[in-house]
Amino acid sequence: MSTQTFGSEQAILYQYGSLSLCVSSEADERAVALLQQTTYGTDGVRYRQTGQEVKIHQLHHPYFFHLYIQQELIGFYCLDQRLIGFPTASFAGFYGRYLAVREDYQGKGYGRLLKTVAVNYINLHLPVPHLLYSYIEAKNTRSMAVSLRQNFTSVAQLKTFMFRRFSPKVDARFNVASLTDPARVLELVQAQYAEYGFQNFLNINYQSQYFTLEEDGQILAGVQANPILWKLVHIPGKLGPLLRNVAPFLPGLRRFFNPAKQTFITLEGVYIAKGREELLPTLLESVLAHFNAHTAMWQIDENDPLTQLLNHRRMGLLSQFQPDVITHVMVKSVDLPSTIIPGKDPVYVSNFDYA
């Protein structure tokens, strides 16, 4: 395995015949097309993500791993380095994302090869202590198996909450705080999550999209909200094909379900002033109206105290936790102090990562 310091040039980490696996600080320009052609989900709804051409250039400190046959890109993976905070200390963290293998090469162990070589590279060449982590849906049995073989463990389980409004309206107190007081926003979020694990506030104020409710200059509630677009390619069940083909033509249903253009607003860094918990649905409805959307998605640790607010009837009849959708926070820690136990505290979840 190469030990050279890499820049824009690729360093070869593994080679066997015409197969080579390289690492670089810059992504091969063909990686975006590969990611956009990759279908996610192994059981149930299967989908393709969009927007990678923007986000791939906005990662903090990425290590891109490319798998080639001769000069043809057939696989891709990324470990993005950032500082991860816990209540008493912070450490280097490497978040795994963008695992993709070209469809005609799937089922041959190339995904496992990518992750294994990438994890070994970080463990051999980056200072300790550090940890590697990723979010893996429980139903994604292949990815779970690969992670377990690499001695990753599940330290927390995330639930997915869908907030919906049929005709959302903007509250008069609504404000784009990223434009007016981004420093204050960051301070409030940092204070709100000071006792959480996996703190990562790099993307608070991302694209000036932290929104608040304010009274007399005081921030009462706030959230980072980022729109995403998925394309649903498979819907399970006997009615799946019918829903995929008919839903776009039914105005009421299309607001919440449009397979060719499934829009969500993803949430992160929710701040609620003490005693003003009733404002959460008002804030989220205003965010939906701002983006002309009808559904927000929030991945949250099942042990997060904020889950109690999401179970309240004020969130609305259309809103709910997705049944049978569990995502594991898979972690491999290297030489962390014994006083740091990942998963002991609620996990802070970044929407920039999970979407």
Coordinates of C-alpha atoms in Angstrom, one line a residue:
M1 CA 0.0 0.0 0.0
S2 CA 1.4 3.4 -0.9
T3 CA 2.5 5.7 1.8
Q4 CA 3.0 8.8 -0.3
T5 CA 1.3 12.1 0.5
F6 CA -1.3 12.7 -2.2
G7 CA -2.6 15.9 -3.8
S8 CA -4.6 16.0 -7.0
E9 CA -2.5 13.1 -8.3
Q10 CA -3.8 9.6 -7.5
A11 CA -1.8 7.2 -5.4
I12 CA -2.3 3.5 -6.2
L13 CA -3.2 1.5 -3.1
Y14 CA -4.1 -1.9 -4.7
Q15 CA -3.4 -3.5 -8.0
Y16 CA -4.2 -6.9 -9.4
G17 CA -4.0 -7.5 -13.2
S18 CA -6.1 -4.8 -14.9
L19 CA -7.8 -3.8 -11.6
S20 CA -6.4 -0.9 -9.6
L21 CA -7.7 1.1 -6.6
C22 CA -6.4 4.6 -6.1
V23 CA -6.8 7.4 -3.6
S24 CA -6.9 11.1 -4.3
S25 CA -8.0 14.4 -2.8
E26 CA -10.0 15.2 -5.9
A27 CA -12.8 13.1 -7.5
D28 CA -12.5 11.7 -11.0
E29 CA -14.8 13.8 -13.1
R30 CA -16.6 10.5 -14.1
A31 CA -17.6 9.8 -10.5
V32 CA -20.7 12.1 -10.5
A33 CA -22.2 10.2 -13.5
L34 CA -21.5 6.9 -11.7
L35 CA -23.2 8.2 -8.5
Q36 CA -26.2 9.5 -10.4
Q37 CA -26.7 6.1 -12.0
T38 CA -26.4 4.2 -8.7
T39 CA -29.6 2.8 -7.2
Y40 CA -29.9 2.7 -3.4
G41 CA -32.1 0.5 -1.3
T42 CA -32.1 -3.2 -1.1
D43 CA -35.5 -4.0 0.3
G44 CA -38.6 -1.8 -0.4
V45 CA -38.3 1.5 -2.1
R46 CA -35.3 1.9 -4.4
Y47 CA -34.1 5.3 -5.5
R48 CA -31.5 7.4 -7.1
Q49 CA -30.0 10.6 -5.5
T50 CA -29.3 13.8 -7.4
G51 CA -27.2 16.9 -6.7
Q52 CA -23.9 15.1 -6.3
E53 CA -22.3 17.4 -8.9
V54 CA -22.6 20.2 -6.3
K55 CA -22.1 18.5 -2.9
I56 CA -19.0 16.5 -4.0
H57 CA -17.1 19.7 -4.2
Q58 CA -18.3 20.9 -0.8
L59 CA -17.0 18.2 1.4
H60 CA -14.7 19.3 4.2
H61 CA -11.5 17.1 3.7
P62 CA -12.4 14.2 1.4
Y63 CA -10.4 11.1 0.6
F64 CA -11.7 9.8 -2.7
F65 CA -11.2 6.1 -3.5
H66 CA -11.5 5.1 -7.2
L67 CA -11.7 1.6 -8.6
Y68 CA -10.6 1.1 -12.2
I69 CA -10.5 -1.7 -14.7
Q70 CA -7.7 -0.5 -16.9
Q71 CA -8.7 3.2 -17.2
E72 CA -12.4 2.7 -16.8
L73 CA -14.0 3.9 -13.5
I74 CA -16.2 1.1 -12.1
G75 CA -16.3 1.9 -8.4
F76 CA -16.1 4.9 -6.0
Y77 CA -16.1 5.6 -2.3
C78 CA -15.3 8.6 -0.1
L79 CA -14.2 9.1 3.5
D80 CA -14.7 12.7 4.5
Q81 CA -12.6 14.0 7.4
R82 CA -13.9 16.4 10.0
L83 CA -13.6 17.2 13.7
I84 CA -16.2 15.2 15.7
G85 CA -17.2 16.6 19.1
F86 CA -18.3 14.7 22.2
P87 CA -19.3 16.4 25.5
T88 CA -15.7 16.3 26.9
A89 CA -13.4 16.1 23.8
S90 CA -13.1 16.2 20.0
F91 CA -11.4 13.8 17.6
A92 CA -10.8 13.4 13.9
G93 CA -13.7 11.6 12.3
F94 CA -14.0 10.1 8.8
Y95 CA -17.6 9.8 7.5
G96 CA -18.1 7.2 4.8
R97 CA -20.4 8.1 1.9
Y98 CA -20.9 7.7 -1.9
L99 CA -20.2 4.0 -2.1
A100 CA -21.0 3.0 -5.7
V101 CA -20.2 0.2 -8.1
R102 CA -21.2 0.2 -11.7
E103 CA -24.3 -2.0 -12.2
D104 CA -22.6 -4.5 -14.6
Y105 CA -19.8 -5.1 -12.0
Q106 CA -22.0 -5.5 -8.9
G107 CA -22.1 -8.7 -6.9
K108 CA -18.4 -9.4 -7.4
G109 CA -17.1 -8.1 -4.1
Y110 CA -15.9 -4.7 -5.4
G111 CA -17.8 -2.7 -2.9
R112 CA -16.3 -4.7 -0.1
L113 CA -12.8 -4.2 -1.6
L114 CA -13.3 -0.4 -1.8
K115 CA -14.4 -0.1 1.8
T116 CA -11.7 -2.5 3.1
V117 CA -8.9 -0.7 1.3
A118 CA -10.2 2.7 2.3
V119 CA -10.5 1.9 6.0
N120 CA -7.1 0.3 6.0
Y121 CA -5.6 3.4 4.4
I122 CA -7.0 5.7 7.0
N123 CA -6.0 3.4 9.9
L124 CA -2.4 3.1 8.6
H125 CA -1.7 6.6 7.5
L126 CA -3.7 9.0 9.6
P127 CA -2.9 10.0 13.2
V128 CA -4.7 8.5 16.1
P129 CA -7.0 8.7 18.0
H130 CA -9.7 8.8 15.3
L131 CA -12.9 7.1 14.4
L132 CA -14.7 6.1 11.2
Y133 CA -18.4 6.0 10.9
S134 CA -21.4 5.8 8.5
Y135 CA -25.1 5.6 8.5
I136 CA -26.4 2.2 7.2
E137 CA -30.0 1.2 6.9
A138 CA -30.8 -2.0 8.7
K139 CA -32.3 -3.6 5.6
N140 CA -29.1 -3.0 3.6
T141 CA -27.8 -6.4 4.7
R142 CA -24.8 -6.4 2.4
S143 CA -23.4 -3.1 3.6
M144 CA -24.0 -4.1 7.2
A145 CA -22.2 -7.4 6.7
V146 CA -19.1 -5.6 5.2
S147 CA -19.0 -3.1 8.1
L148 CA -19.3 -5.9 10.7
R149 CA -16.4 -7.8 9.0
Q150 CA -14.3 -4.6 9.3
N151 CA -15.1 -4.5 13.1
F152 CA -17.5 -1.7 12.9
T153 CA -20.2 -1.8 15.6
S154 CA -23.7 -0.2 15.8
V155 CA -23.6 2.5 18.5
A156 CA -27.0 4.0 17.9
Q157 CA -30.2 3.6 15.9
L158 CA -31.8 6.4 13.9
K159 CA -35.4 6.8 13.1
T160 CA -36.8 8.7 10.1
F161 CA -39.5 11.3 10.8
M162 CA -41.6 12.6 7.9
F163 CA -43.3 16.0 8.5
R164 CA -46.0 16.8 6.0
R165 CA -48.4 19.6 5.3
F166 CA -50.9 19.7 2.5
S167 CA -51.0 23.5 2.2
P168 CA -48.1 24.9 4.2
K169 CA -48.1 28.6 5.2
V170 CA -45.3 30.9 6.3
D171 CA -45.6 32.3 9.9
A172 CA -45.1 36.1 10.3
R173 CA -42.1 35.4 12.6
F174 CA -40.2 33.4 10.0
N175 CA -36.7 34.6 9.2
V176 CA -33.7 33.5 7.1
A177 CA -31.3 33.8 10.0
S178 CA -28.3 32.7 8.0
L179 CA -28.5 36.0 6.2
T180 CA -29.0 38.2 9.3
D181 CA -27.0 36.6 12.2
P182 CA -25.2 33.4 11.2
A183 CA -22.8 33.6 14.2
R184 CA -25.6 33.7 16.7
V185 CA -27.3 30.8 14.9
L186 CA -24.1 28.7 15.3
E187 CA -23.8 29.6 19.0
L188 CA -27.4 28.5 19.7
V189 CA -27.0 25.2 17.9
Q190 CA -23.7 24.5 19.6
A191 CA -25.2 25.1 23.0
Q192 CA -28.3 23.0 22.2
Y193 CA -26.2 20.0 21.3
A194 CA -23.3 20.4 23.8
E195 CA -24.1 17.1 25.5
Y196 CA -24.5 15.1 22.3
G197 CA -22.0 12.8 20.6
F198 CA -20.8 13.1 17.0
Q199 CA -21.1 16.9 17.0
N200 CA -20.4 18.3 13.5
F201 CA -21.7 21.8 12.8
L202 CA -19.7 22.4 9.6
N203 CA -22.9 22.7 7.6
I204 CA -24.9 25.0 9.8
N205 CA -25.7 28.0 7.6
Y206 CA -25.0 25.9 4.5
Q207 CA -26.2 27.8 1.5
S208 CA -27.7 30.4 3.9
Q209 CA -30.5 28.0 4.8
Y210 CA -30.8 28.2 8.6
F211 CA -34.3 29.5 9.3
T212 CA -35.8 30.8 12.5
L213 CA -38.9 32.1 14.3
E214 CA -38.2 35.3 16.1
E215 CA -40.0 37.7 18.4
D216 CA -38.6 41.1 19.4
G217 CA -35.2 40.1 18.1
Q218 CA -35.1 36.8 20.1
I219 CA -34.7 33.5 18.3
L220 CA -37.3 31.1 19.6
A221 CA -36.8 28.2 17.2
G222 CA -34.5 27.4 14.3
V223 CA -33.5 24.7 11.8
Q224 CA -31.0 24.0 9.0
A225 CA -33.1 22.9 6.0
N226 CA -31.7 21.6 2.7
P227 CA -33.9 20.6 -0.2
I228 CA -33.0 17.3 -2.0
L229 CA -34.4 15.5 -5.0
W230 CA -34.7 11.7 -5.4
K231 CA -35.9 9.6 -8.3
L232 CA -37.8 6.5 -7.2
V233 CA -37.1 3.6 -9.5
H234 CA -38.9 0.8 -7.7
I235 CA -41.9 0.8 -5.4
P236 CA -42.6 -2.6 -3.7
G237 CA -45.9 -4.4 -3.7
K238 CA -48.5 -5.2 -6.3
L239 CA -49.6 -1.6 -6.5
G240 CA -46.0 -0.3 -6.8
P241 CA -45.9 0.1 -10.6
L242 CA -49.4 1.6 -10.6
L243 CA -48.4 4.2 -8.0
R244 CA -45.3 5.1 -9.9
N245 CA -47.1 5.7 -13.1
V246 CA -50.4 7.2 -11.8
A247 CA -49.3 9.3 -8.8
P248 CA -47.7 12.1 -10.9
F249 CA -51.1 12.8 -12.5
L250 CA -53.2 13.0 -9.3
P251 CA -52.7 16.6 -7.9
G252 CA -53.4 15.7 -4.3
L253 CA -51.2 12.7 -4.2
R254 CA -48.5 14.3 -6.3
R255 CA -47.8 16.8 -3.5
F256 CA -46.4 14.0 -1.3
F257 CA -45.5 11.4 -3.9
N258 CA -43.9 12.0 -7.3
P259 CA -41.6 9.2 -8.2
A260 CA -39.8 11.1 -11.0
K261 CA -39.2 14.1 -8.8
Q262 CA -39.5 13.2 -5.1
T263 CA -38.6 16.4 -3.2
F264 CA -37.8 16.5 0.5
I265 CA -36.6 19.1 2.8
T266 CA -34.0 17.5 5.1
L267 CA -33.5 18.9 8.6
E268 CA -30.6 19.4 11.0
G269 CA -29.6 21.4 14.0
V270 CA -33.0 22.1 15.4
Y271 CA -33.0 24.7 18.1
I272 CA -36.0 25.2 20.4
A273 CA -35.9 27.9 23.2
K274 CA -36.9 26.5 26.6
G275 CA -40.6 26.5 27.0
R276 CA -41.4 27.2 23.4
E277 CA -41.6 23.6 22.1
E278 CA -45.0 24.3 20.6
L279 CA -43.3 26.3 17.9
L280 CA -41.6 23.3 16.2
P281 CA -44.5 22.5 13.8
T282 CA -45.0 26.2 13.0
L283 CA -41.3 26.5 12.1
L284 CA -41.3 23.3 10.0
E285 CA -44.5 24.3 8.2
S286 CA -42.9 27.7 7.4
V287 CA -39.8 26.0 6.0
L288 CA -42.0 23.9 3.7
A289 CA -43.8 26.9 2.5
H290 CA -40.5 28.8 1.9
F291 CA -39.4 26.0 -0.4
N292 CA -42.8 25.3 -1.9
A293 CA -42.6 21.8 -0.7
H294 CA -44.9 19.5 1.3
T295 CA -42.6 17.0 3.0
A296 CA -39.6 17.3 5.4
M297 CA -37.4 14.4 6.4
W298 CA -35.5 14.2 9.7
Q299 CA -33.2 11.4 10.7
I300 CA -32.9 11.4 14.5
D301 CA -31.4 9.2 17.2
E302 CA -34.1 7.2 18.8
N303 CA -32.7 8.4 22.2
D304 CA -32.7 12.0 21.3
P305 CA -35.0 14.0 23.7
L306 CA -36.5 15.8 20.7
T307 CA -38.3 12.6 19.6
Q308 CA -40.8 13.3 22.4
L309 CA -41.9 16.5 20.5
L310 CA -42.3 14.5 17.2
N311 CA -44.7 12.1 18.8
H312 CA -47.0 15.0 19.8
R313 CA -50.3 15.3 18.0
R314 CA -49.5 18.9 17.1
M315 CA -47.2 17.6 14.5
G316 CA -50.3 16.7 12.4
L317 CA -52.0 13.6 11.2
L318 CA -50.0 13.4 8.0
S319 CA -46.7 13.4 9.9
Q320 CA -45.1 10.2 11.4
F321 CA -42.1 8.1 12.0
Q322 CA -41.5 5.8 9.0
P323 CA -42.5 2.3 10.2
D324 CA -39.8 -0.4 10.0
V325 CA -37.1 2.1 8.9
I326 CA -34.1 1.9 11.1
T327 CA -30.6 3.2 10.3
H328 CA -27.6 2.2 12.3
V329 CA -24.7 4.5 13.2
M330 CA -21.8 2.1 12.4
V331 CA -18.5 3.1 14.1
K332 CA -14.9 1.9 14.2
S333 CA -12.9 3.8 16.8
V334 CA -9.1 3.7 16.9
D335 CA -7.3 4.4 20.2
L336 CA -10.1 6.7 21.6
P337 CA -9.7 7.4 25.4
S338 CA -11.6 4.9 27.5
T339 CA -13.7 7.9 28.8
I340 CA -15.2 8.4 25.3
I341 CA -17.9 5.8 24.5
P342 CA -19.6 6.5 21.1
G343 CA -23.3 6.1 21.5
K344 CA -23.4 6.8 25.2
D345 CA -24.9 10.2 24.4
P346 CA -27.5 11.0 21.8
V347 CA -26.0 11.2 18.3
Y348 CA -26.0 14.5 16.4
V349 CA -27.0 13.7 12.8
S350 CA -26.1 16.0 9.9
N351 CA -28.5 16.2 7.0
F352 CA -25.6 17.0 4.7
D353 CA -24.3 13.5 5.4
Y354 CA -27.5 11.4 5.4
A355 CA -28.9 13.0 2.2

